[in-house]
Structure formats: C-alpha cells, structure tokens
Coordinates of C-alpha atoms in Angstrom, one line a residue:
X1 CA 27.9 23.9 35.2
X2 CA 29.2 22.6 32.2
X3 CA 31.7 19.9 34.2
X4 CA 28.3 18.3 34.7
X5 CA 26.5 18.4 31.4
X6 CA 26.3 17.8 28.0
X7 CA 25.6 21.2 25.1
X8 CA 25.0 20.1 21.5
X9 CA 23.1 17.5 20.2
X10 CA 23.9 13.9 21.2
X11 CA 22.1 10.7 21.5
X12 CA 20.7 11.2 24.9
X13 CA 19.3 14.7 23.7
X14 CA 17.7 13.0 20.6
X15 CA 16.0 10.9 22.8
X16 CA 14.6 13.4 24.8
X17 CA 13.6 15.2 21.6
X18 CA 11.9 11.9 20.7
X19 CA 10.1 11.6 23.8
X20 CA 9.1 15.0 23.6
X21 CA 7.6 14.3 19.9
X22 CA 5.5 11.7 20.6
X23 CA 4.4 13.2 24.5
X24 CA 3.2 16.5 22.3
X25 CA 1.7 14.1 19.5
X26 CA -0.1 11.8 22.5
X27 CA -1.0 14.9 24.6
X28 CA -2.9 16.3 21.0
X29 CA -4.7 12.8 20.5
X30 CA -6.3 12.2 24.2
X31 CA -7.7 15.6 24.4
X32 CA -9.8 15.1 21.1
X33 CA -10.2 11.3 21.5
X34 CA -13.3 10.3 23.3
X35 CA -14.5 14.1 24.0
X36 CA -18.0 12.9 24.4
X37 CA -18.0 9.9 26.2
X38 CA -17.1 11.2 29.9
X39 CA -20.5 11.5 31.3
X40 CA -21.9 14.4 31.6
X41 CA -21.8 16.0 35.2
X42 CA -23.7 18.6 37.1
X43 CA -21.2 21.2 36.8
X44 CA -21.7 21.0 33.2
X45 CA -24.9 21.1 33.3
X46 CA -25.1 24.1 34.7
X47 CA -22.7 25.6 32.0
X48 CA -25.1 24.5 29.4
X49 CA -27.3 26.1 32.0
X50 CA -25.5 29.4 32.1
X51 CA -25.4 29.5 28.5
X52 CA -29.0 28.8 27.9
X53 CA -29.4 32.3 29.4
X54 CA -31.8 30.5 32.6
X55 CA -31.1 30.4 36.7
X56 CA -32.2 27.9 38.7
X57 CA -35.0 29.6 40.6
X58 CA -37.1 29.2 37.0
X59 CA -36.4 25.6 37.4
X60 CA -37.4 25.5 40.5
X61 CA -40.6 27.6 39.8
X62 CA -42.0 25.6 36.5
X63 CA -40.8 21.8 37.4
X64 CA -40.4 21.2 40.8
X65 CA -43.6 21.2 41.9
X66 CA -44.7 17.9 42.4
X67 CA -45.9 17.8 38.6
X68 CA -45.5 14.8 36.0
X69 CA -42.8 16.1 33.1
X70 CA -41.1 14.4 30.5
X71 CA -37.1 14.8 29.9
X72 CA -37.7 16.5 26.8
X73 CA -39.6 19.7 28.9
X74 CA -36.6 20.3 30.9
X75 CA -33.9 19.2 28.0
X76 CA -35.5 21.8 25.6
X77 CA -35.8 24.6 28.0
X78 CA -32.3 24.5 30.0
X79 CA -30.0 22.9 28.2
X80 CA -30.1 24.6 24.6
X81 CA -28.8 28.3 24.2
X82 CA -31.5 30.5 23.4
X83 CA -31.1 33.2 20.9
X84 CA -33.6 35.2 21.9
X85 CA -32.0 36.1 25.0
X86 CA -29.1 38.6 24.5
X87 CA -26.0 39.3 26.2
X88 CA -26.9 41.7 28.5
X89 CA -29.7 39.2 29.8
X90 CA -26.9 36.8 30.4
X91 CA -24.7 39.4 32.3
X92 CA -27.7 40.1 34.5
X93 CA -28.3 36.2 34.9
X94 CA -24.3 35.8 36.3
X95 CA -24.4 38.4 38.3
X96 CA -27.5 37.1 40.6
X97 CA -25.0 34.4 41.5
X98 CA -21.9 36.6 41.0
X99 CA -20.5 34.0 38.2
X100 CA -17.2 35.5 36.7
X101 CA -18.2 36.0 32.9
X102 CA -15.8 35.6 30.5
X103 CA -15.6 32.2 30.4
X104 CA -19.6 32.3 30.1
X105 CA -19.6 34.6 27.0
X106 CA -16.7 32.9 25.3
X107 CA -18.4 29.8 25.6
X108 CA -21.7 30.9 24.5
X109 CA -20.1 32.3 21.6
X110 CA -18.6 29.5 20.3
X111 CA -21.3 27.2 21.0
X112 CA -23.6 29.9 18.9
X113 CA -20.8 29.1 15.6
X114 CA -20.3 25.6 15.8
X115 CA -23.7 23.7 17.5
X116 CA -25.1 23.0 14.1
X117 CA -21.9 20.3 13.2
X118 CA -21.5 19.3 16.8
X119 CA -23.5 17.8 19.5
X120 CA -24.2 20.4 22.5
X121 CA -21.9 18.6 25.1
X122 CA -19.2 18.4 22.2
X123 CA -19.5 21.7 21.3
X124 CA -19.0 22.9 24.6
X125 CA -16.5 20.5 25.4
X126 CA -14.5 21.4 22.1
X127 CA -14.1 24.9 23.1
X128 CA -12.0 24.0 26.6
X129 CA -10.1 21.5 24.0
X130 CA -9.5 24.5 21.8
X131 CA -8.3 26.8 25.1
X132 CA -6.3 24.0 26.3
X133 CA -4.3 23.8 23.2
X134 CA -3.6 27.4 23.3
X135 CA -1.8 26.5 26.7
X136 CA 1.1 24.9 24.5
X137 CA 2.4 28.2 22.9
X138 CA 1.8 29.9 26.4
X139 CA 3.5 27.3 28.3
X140 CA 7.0 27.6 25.7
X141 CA 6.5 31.6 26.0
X142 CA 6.9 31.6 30.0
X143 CA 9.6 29.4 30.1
X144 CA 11.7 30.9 27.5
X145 CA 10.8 34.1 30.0
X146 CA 11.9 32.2 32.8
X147 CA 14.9 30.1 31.5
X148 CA 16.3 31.6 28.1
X149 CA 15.9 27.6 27.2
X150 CA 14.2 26.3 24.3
X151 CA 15.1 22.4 25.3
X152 CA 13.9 24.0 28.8
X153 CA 10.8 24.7 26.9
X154 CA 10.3 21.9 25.0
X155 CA 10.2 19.3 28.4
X156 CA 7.7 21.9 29.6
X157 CA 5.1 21.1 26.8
X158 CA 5.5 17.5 27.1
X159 CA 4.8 17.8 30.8
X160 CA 2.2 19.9 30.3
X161 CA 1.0 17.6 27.2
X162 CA 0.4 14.1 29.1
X163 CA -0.6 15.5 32.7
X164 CA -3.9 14.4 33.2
X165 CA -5.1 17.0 35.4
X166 CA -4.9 19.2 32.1
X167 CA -6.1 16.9 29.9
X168 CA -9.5 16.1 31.7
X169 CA -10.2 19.3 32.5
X170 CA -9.3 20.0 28.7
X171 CA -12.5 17.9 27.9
X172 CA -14.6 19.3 30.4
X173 CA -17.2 22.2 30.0
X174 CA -16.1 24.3 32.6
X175 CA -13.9 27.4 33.1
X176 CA -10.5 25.5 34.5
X177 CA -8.9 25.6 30.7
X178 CA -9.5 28.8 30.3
X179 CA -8.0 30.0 33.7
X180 CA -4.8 27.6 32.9
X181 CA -4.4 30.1 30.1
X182 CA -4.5 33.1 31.8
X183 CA -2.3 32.2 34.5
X184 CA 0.2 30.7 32.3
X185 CA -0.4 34.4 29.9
X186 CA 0.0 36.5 33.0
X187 CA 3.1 34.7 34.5
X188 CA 5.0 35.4 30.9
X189 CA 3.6 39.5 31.1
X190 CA 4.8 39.8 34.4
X191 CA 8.4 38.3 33.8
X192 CA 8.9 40.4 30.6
X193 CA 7.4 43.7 32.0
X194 CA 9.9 43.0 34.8
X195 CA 12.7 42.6 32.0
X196 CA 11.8 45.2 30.1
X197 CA 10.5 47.6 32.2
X198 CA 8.6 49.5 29.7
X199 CA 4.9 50.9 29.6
X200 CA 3.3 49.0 27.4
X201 CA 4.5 45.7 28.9
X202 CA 2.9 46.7 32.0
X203 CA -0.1 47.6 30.2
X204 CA -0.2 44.4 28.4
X205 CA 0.6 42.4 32.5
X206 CA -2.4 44.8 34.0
X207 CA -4.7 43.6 30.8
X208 CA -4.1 39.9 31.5
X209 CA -4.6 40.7 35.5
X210 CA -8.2 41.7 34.5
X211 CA -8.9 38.9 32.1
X212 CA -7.9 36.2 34.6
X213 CA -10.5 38.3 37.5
X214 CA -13.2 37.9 35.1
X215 CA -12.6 34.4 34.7
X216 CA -12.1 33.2 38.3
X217 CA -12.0 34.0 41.4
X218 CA -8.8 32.6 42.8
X219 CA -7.3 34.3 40.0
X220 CA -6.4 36.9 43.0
X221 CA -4.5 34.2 44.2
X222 CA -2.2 34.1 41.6
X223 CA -2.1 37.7 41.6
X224 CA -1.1 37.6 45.4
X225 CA 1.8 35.5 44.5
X226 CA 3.0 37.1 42.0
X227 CA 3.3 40.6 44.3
X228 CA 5.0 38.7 46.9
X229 CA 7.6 37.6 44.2
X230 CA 7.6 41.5 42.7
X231 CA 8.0 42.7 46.3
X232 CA 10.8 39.8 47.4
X233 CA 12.9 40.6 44.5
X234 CA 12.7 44.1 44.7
X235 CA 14.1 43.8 48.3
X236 CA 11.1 45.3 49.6
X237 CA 12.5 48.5 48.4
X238 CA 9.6 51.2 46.5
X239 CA 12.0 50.8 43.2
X240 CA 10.6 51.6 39.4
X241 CA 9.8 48.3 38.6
X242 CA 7.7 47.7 41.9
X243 CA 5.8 51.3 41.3
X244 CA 5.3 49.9 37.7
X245 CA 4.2 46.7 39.0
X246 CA 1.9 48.5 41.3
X247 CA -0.1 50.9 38.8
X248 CA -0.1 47.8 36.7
X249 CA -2.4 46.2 39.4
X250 CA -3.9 49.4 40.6
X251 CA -5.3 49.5 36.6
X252 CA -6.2 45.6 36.2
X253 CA -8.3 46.0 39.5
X254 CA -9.8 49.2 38.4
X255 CA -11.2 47.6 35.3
X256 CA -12.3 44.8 37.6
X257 CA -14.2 46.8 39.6
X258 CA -17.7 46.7 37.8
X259 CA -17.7 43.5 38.4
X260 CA -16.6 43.6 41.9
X261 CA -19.6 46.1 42.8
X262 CA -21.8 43.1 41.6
X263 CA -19.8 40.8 43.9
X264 CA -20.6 42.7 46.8
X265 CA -24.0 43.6 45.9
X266 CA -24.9 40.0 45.5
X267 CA -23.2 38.6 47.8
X268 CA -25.0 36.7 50.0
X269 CA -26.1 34.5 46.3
X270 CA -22.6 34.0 46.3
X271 CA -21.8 32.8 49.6
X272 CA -24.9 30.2 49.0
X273 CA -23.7 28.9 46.1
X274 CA -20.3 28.2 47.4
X275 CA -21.6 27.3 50.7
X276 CA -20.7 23.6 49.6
X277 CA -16.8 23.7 50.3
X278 CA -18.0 24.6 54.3
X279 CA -17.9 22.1 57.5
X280 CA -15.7 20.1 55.4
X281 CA -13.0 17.6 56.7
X282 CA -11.2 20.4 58.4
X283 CA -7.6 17.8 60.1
X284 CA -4.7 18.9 59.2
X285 CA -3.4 15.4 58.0
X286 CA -6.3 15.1 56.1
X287 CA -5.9 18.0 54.2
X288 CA -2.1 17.9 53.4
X289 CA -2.7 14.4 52.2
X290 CA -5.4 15.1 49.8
X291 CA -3.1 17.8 48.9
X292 CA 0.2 15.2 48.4
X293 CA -2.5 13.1 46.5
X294 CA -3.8 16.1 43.8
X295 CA -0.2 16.9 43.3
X296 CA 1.0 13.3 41.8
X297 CA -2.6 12.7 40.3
X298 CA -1.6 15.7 37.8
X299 CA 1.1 13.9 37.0
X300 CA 0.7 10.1 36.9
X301 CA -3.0 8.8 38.1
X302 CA -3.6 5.4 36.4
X303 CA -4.1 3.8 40.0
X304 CA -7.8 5.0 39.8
X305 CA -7.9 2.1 36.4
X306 CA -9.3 0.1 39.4
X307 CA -12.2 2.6 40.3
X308 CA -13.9 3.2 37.0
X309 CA -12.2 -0.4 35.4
X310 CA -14.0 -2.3 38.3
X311 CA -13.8 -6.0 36.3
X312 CA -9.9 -5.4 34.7
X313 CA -7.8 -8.4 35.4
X314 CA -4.4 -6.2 36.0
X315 CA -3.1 -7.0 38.9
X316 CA 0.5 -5.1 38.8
X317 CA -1.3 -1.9 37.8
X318 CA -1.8 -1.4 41.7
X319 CA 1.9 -1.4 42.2
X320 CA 1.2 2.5 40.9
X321 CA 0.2 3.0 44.3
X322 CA 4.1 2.4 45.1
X323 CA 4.9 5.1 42.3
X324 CA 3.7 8.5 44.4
X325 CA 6.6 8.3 46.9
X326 CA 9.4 7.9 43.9
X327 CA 6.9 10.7 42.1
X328 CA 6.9 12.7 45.2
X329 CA 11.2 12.2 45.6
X330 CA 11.2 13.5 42.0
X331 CA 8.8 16.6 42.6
X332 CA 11.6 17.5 45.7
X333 CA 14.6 17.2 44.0
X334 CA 13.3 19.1 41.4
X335 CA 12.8 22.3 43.4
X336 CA 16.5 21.8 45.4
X337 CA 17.7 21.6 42.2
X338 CA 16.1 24.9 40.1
X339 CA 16.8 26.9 43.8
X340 CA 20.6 25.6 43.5
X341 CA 21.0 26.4 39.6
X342 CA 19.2 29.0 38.9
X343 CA 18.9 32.8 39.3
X344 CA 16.7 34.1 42.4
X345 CA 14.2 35.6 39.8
X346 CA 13.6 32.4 38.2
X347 CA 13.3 30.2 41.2
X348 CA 11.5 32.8 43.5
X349 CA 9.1 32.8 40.7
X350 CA 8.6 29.4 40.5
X351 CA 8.0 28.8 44.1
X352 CA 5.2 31.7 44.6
X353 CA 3.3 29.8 42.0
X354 CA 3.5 26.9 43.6
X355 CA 3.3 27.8 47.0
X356 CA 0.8 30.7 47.3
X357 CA -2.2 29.1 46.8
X358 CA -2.7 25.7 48.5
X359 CA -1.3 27.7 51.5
X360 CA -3.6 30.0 51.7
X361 CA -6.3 27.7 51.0
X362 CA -4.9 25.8 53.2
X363 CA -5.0 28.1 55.9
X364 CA -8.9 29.0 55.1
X365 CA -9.5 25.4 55.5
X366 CA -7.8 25.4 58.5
X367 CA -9.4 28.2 59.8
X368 CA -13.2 27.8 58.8
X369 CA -13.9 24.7 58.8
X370 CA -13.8 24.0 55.1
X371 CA -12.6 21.6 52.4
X372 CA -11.2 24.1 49.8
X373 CA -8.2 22.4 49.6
X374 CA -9.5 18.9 48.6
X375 CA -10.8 20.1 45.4
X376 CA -7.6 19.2 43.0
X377 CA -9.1 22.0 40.4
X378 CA -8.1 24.7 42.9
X379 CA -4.7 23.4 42.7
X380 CA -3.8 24.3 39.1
X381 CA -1.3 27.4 40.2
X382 CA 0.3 24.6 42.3
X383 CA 0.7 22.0 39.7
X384 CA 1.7 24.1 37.1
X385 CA 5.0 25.2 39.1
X386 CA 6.1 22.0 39.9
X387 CA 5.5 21.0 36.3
X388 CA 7.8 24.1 35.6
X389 CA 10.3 22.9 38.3
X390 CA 10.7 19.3 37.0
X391 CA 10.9 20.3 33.5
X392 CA 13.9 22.4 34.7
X393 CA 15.2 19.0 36.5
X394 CA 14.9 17.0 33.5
X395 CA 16.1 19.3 30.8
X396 CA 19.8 19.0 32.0
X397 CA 22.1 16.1 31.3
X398 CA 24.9 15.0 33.2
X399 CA 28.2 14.1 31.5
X400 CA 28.4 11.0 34.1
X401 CA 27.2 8.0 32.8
X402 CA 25.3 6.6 35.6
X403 CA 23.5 10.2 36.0
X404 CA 23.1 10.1 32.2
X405 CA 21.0 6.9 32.4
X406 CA 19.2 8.1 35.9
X407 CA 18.1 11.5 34.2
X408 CA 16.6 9.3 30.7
X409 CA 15.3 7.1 33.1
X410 CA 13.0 9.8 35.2
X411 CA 12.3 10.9 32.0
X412 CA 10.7 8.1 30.7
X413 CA 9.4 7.5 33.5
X414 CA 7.1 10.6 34.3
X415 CA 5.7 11.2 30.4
X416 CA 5.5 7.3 30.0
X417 CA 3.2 7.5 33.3
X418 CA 1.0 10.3 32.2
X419 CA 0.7 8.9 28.9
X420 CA -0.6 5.7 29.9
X421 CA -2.9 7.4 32.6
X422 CA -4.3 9.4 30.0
X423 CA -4.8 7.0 27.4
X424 CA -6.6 5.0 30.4
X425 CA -8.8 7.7 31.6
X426 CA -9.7 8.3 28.0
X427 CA -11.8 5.0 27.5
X428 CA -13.8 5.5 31.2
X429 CA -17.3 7.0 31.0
X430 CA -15.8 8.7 34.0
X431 CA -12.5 9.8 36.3
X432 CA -11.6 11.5 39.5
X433 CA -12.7 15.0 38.0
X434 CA -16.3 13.8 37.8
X435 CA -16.6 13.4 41.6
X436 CA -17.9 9.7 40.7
X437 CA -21.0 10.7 39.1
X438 CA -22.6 8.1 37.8
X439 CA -25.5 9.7 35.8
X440 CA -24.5 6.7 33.3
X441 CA -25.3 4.2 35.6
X442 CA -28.0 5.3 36.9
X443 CA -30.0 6.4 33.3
X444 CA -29.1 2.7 32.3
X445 CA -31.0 1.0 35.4
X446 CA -33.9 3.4 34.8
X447 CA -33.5 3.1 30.7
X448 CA -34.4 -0.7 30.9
X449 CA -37.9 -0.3 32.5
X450 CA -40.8 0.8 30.7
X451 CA -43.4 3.4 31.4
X452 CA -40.7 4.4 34.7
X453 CA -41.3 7.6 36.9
X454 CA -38.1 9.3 38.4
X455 CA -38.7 11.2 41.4
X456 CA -36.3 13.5 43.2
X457 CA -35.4 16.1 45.2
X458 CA -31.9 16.7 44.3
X459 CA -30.3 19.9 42.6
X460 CA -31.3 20.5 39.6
X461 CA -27.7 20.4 38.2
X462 CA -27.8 16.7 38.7
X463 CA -31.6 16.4 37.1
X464 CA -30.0 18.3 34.1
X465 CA -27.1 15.5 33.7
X466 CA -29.0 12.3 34.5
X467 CA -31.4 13.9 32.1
X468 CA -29.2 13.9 29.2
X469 CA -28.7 10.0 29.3
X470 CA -32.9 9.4 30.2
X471 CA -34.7 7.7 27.1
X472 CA -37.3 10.7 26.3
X473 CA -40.8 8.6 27.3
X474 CA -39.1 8.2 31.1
X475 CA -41.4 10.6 33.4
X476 CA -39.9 13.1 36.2
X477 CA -41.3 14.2 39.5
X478 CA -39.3 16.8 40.7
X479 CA -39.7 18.1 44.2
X480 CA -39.0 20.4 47.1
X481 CA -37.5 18.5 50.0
X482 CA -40.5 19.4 52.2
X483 CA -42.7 17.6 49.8
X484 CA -44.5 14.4 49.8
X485 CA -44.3 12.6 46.1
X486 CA -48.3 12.0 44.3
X487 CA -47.5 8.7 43.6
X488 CA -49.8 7.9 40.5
X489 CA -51.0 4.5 40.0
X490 CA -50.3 4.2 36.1
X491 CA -46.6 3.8 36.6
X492 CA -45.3 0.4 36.2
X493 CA -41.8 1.5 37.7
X494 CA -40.8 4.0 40.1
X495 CA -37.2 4.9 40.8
X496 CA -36.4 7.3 43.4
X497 CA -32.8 9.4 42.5
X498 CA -30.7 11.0 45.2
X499 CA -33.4 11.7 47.5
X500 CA -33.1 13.2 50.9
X501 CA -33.3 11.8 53.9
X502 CA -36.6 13.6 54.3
X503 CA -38.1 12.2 51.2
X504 CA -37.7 8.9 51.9
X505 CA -39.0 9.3 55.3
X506 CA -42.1 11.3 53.6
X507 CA -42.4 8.0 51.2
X508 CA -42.3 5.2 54.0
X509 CA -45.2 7.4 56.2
X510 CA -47.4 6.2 52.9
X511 CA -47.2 2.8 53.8
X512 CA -47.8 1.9 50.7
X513 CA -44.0 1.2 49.1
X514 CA -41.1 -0.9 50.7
X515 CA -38.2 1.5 49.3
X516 CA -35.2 -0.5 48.2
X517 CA -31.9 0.8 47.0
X518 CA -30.6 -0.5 43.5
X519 CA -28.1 -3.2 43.9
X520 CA -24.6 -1.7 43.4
X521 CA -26.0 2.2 43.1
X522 CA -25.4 4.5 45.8
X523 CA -27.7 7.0 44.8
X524 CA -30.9 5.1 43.0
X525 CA -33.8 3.2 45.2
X526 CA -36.8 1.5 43.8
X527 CA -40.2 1.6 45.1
X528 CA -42.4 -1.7 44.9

C-alpha cells in the first residue's frame, strides 16, 4: 500500500484536516441554527402527544364530535406534558399502541428539566440535537474499532457532520437521533467484544442490543445483520466467539421480552397504526429508485431548493440533478475499494450494515404490497455504511499527482455539497423529511380571516400541528368521517382542512355552500 500513498503530514493532509475543521464546525451550527422554524408536523405532534401522557381515542372522545372548540382547548390538553400523570401511566399509554419507550421517557424527561427556558417544540427538538451530537464521539469510537485510523475517523465525523439526513432528523422531535445512536453504540460493542472476547464486553454488546429494541423496532434489523456478519466470519463454525455472540443476544432479547409480551398482546393496535406503509407503490423499479434517491439525499440534497424555494432565481442549482450519478459512481467505488484494502472483518461488517436492511424491507415491500422502503428514515442502517465506506475511500492519498488532486477534489466535493444542502434546508419552513406538510401555509390562509371556523375530519396528529400555527380566536369543528358538519350561521369564514372525500360529499348534499379549494393549497377548501 504504501507505493500508493502518502504517511505523515503534508499539504494535501492539512487540507483534509481543514476541510474536516470547518465540516465539524458547520455540521455543529445547522443543527442548532433555525431549530424552531421547520414546521411542526404530525409526527411531532404526536410526540408532544406521547409525552403529554394522552392517546388519541380521548381526542377522539371530547373533540371530535361535531362541537365548536377553540385552539387553546385542544393546545392545553394534548400538547403540554402533564405532571400529574406518572410514568407508569405513560408506559400503559405506549403499550395500547405498542410504541417502543425509551425514546418516550427520555424525551419526557428532558422536556420536564428544560420547558421553562425553552419553547415546547424547542425543547423537544433540542433533545434529538443533544442525541445527535452524541453520535460524533460514537461515530470516531466505531471506526477506530473498525480501521485502527484516527484520520479514518476523522473523514467519518465530517461525513457524518454535513449529511442532511442526520442533520434534519437531528431537529426533529422524533426517535430517529436516538436510534442513530444506538446503532452506531452497538456496532462499536460488537466489533470490540469480537476483539476482545471477554465477558463483560459481551455484556456491555447484549446491554446496547436491548436499548436499541426499546427504542425501535427495526433495531432487529440491525441485529440481524450483525449475526449474519458474526456467523460469516466465524465460518459458520459454533466457535467461542459465536457462542459468546449468541448468549449475548440470547440476554439482550431476554430483557426485551416484557416488552415483546406487550407487542403481542396488543397487537392488532399495532398493526393499525402502521397499517399506513400497506398497498403502497409495490414495482420493483419504483422501489429501487426511491431507494437510489434516499441514498444520495443523505448525502447531498440541495436539488429540493426548488420545492420549498418556489420563487429562487437560481437556475444552475438544478444541474444538482446531474450530481447523483457522479454521487452514486462515488458511493461504488467506495465499497470496491474498502472490499479490496481492507480485512474481511472490516468490510464484511460494513456491507451487512448497509445491505441488511433495505433488502429485507425491500423484500416485505415486494412481497406485501407495501411502501416500507420509500420512507428514507428506515434507511439510516444503509446510509450510515456507505458513509463508513466513503470515509474509508477518501481518507487515503495517492502519491500520484493526478490521483492526489482527484481524491481532494471528491473530497471537496461531497462535504462542500452537504454543507450547502444543509445550510439551504436550514432557512425552509420545511424539507423532504416533513412529507411536504404545509401546516404553515395553511394556518396563514386561515390566520388572515376573522371570526374563521376550521372543520375537519383528518387525524388528529395533523389538527395538533396545524393547531400550533392557528391564531387562538380561530374556531374548530372536528369530526368523524361519517358525519355531516352543523354549519352555524355566525361564522364569517369557513375553511374546510384535509377533508375526506366523504365530507365534502356530506357538505355539497346541504346545498347550501359551493366548496372551493384555496388557490395554490392542496389540502384547504373554502366554503361560500
């Protein structure tokens, strides 16, 4: 190897330290910057929800039916944590909808110590910053595991710094920090129990098995991958470290299993909740290029500027689109060259994490009809191998001058292209996370009227987040989808939000309202 690279420190290393200096420094910035100004989205809202100690079936019971409320009812009730209600009345609330609770109690927990400096949505929002942040040590731990490398190491973090997947979900209320964490924590235990070889390693690789089960699901996923890896580089042989391997899991599902029994024992809750992600866009092509797309989004995604930047006079910014096959050329490369380079422990590794779980997701799609695999957060395994793989790519430089300037160049090129996605993103009330909700939009419309009425039938998540940005005299009608609306006659405006089909065929049968969709809002109509 060393015919084709540079040791010590020389001017092309000292850039690369540079680069990495002001990625880490950037990477810091954007996940603070801004951390209230992405709206607030249903899947928060039901983490403020969750925290609040309430389910949706009281929701259902006090507002949706067919009474007059203001936003401050339903604002006091569910969106403010309640410390009357103790922890075991929040365990007993999760596991109605079998909810994974760590994340939940953390969460709770911290909003509980810092809510009186912060806004609720900050505080929230703060903690997955403050998770997030923890990912850097994590990130340097596992790769000094896998590669002996702190230069190795050091590319890692920028990577990991400026990718925008981590960085919006490192302002977002929700548990996909967190599980970054784990899998980043239980990658490094596994790779030094497997180098050590000693008992309280594997203790400490069973310990983070269980945390990352009580924090998400696909967590098993990981765990999946990380057997086939154990089992792969054992040659399939029942050696020490695969019997250590296996009591290690055999104990971190053990001390799952109380919350496994609640699984099962609810669910058919579950399987309603999650019944979303079913008879989904189920082609093949479909699927593997929403996957292609995820993968470069989490690390270069400023051709969305055009989406949320609608009246941005940039035309070369769309040439970004031209960027994903060079990305993608990159990402390949990358993994020829850590399989050619490197030790089968370190590369096996790597490829399980990325591999394992859009396949099998993949294969569930394929299977049942679902769309699974379009949801980039499900992808985070995925990304962070690749981001492992190119960090590998990038951390070596050739003695050949040409190859010398290529490598800087790739360099610069993939942290100068998360840093400017994620300096854009950071100034959009929204981005490709939020699913386009426009609760912003929408509260603005309704905002500007005076003496309005709101009616719906949506889920409550989305009443709780257009609620948030709803002046506090605007008036809600919520409704079960069977309903007809009571329409009264002292309202001077009358917006109806997300309604079903159903509703709006209940409101034209009046014959008393032409219903007319707000111009340039897919999800707000206007009766007059």
């Amino acid at each position: 190897m060393k015919k084709y690279f540079i040791n010590g420190i020389n001017s092309i290393y000292k850039t690369h330290i540079f680069l990495i200096i002001i990625a880490l420094i950037l990477g810091l910035f954007f996940r603070v910057v801004n951390i209230d100004k992405k709206v607030y989205w249903n899947d928060e809202a039901d983490t403020l929800l969750r925290l609040s100690v309430h389910e949706y079936t009281e929701i259902f019971q006090q507002f949706f039916n067919d009474k007059i409320i203001t936003v401050k009812e339903i604002q006091q009730t569910y969106q403010n944590v309640n410390s009357e209600r103790t922890l075991i009345d929040m365990f007993d609330s999760l596991s109605k909808d079998a909810h994974p609770p760590l994340y939940f109690i953390l969460s709770r927990w911290w909003f509980q110590i810092f809510s009186p400096w912060m806004t609720p949505i900050t505080t929230i929002r703060s903690f997955s910053v403050f998770i997030s942040l923890l990912v850097f040590p994590a990130v340097y731990w596992l790769c000094l595991e896998l590669f002996n490398s702190a230069f190795v190491s050091a590319i890692a973090l920028a990577i990991v710094a400026v990718s925008p997947i981590h960085v919006l979900y490192a302002q977002e209320a929700r548990m996909y920090s967190l599980w970054t964490l784990l899998i980043v924590l239980s990658s490094a235990a596994l790779l030094r129990a497997m180098r050590l070889n000693n008992k309280s390693n594997w203790i400490i690789y069973s310990l983070t098995l269980t945390v990352n089960f009580y924090t998400y699901l696909f967590s098993a996923l990981v765990t999946l991958g990380q057997g086939i890896y154990v089992i792969i580089l054992e040659k399939f042989r029942l050696s020490k470290r695969l019997l250590s391997y296996l009591a290690a899991c055999l104990l971190g599902c053990l001390l799952y299993v109380p919350w496994l029994l609640v699984l099962f024992a609810n669910y058919n809750n579950f399987k309603t909740i999650t019944s979303w992600v079913e008879g989904g866009q189920s082609g093949l092509f479909f699927l593997l290029t929403t996957i292609f797309n995820n993968i470069s989004n989490s690390f270069i995604d400023f051709w969305f500027v055009y989406s949320y930047f609608p009246n941005l006079n940039l035309p070369n910014i769309r040439f970004g689109l031209f960027i994903k096959p060079l990305l993608f050329l990159m990402i390949a490369y990358s993994i020829y060259f850590l399989c050619r380079h490197t030790e089968k422990r370190t590369w096996l590794f790597i490829l399980t994490l990325i591999g394992t779980t859009p396949l099998l997701l993949l294969l569930k799609d394929i299977t049942g009809n679902s769309g699974v695999t379009t949801q980039a957060r499900y992808l985070i395994p995925c990304y962070l191998g690749l981001q492992l793989s190119l960090a590998y790519l990038l951390s070596y430089i050739p003695i050949n001058p040409w190859q010398n300037r290529l490598w800087r160049v790739m360099t610069i090129f993939l942290l100068s292209g998360g840093i400017l996605s994620i300096s854009l993103s950071s100034q959009a009330n929204t981005w490709a996370n939020k699913y386009h909700n426009n609760s912003h939009e929408v509260a603005h419309v309704i905002n500007q009227s005076s003496n309005s009425l709101v009616i719906s039938d949506t889920h409550p998540a989305i009443v709780l987040s257009l609620a948030h940005y709803l002046k506090p005299t605007v008036s809600l009608e919520l409704l079960k989808s069977s309903q007809s609306p009571q329409i009264p006659s002292n309202k001077q405006t009358i917006f109806l939000f997300n309604p079903s089909q159903q509703l709006r065929e209940n409101i034209k049968k009046l014959n008393t309202f032409q219903v007319r969709r707000v111009k340039g809002i897919r999800n707000l109509w206007i009766l007059q």
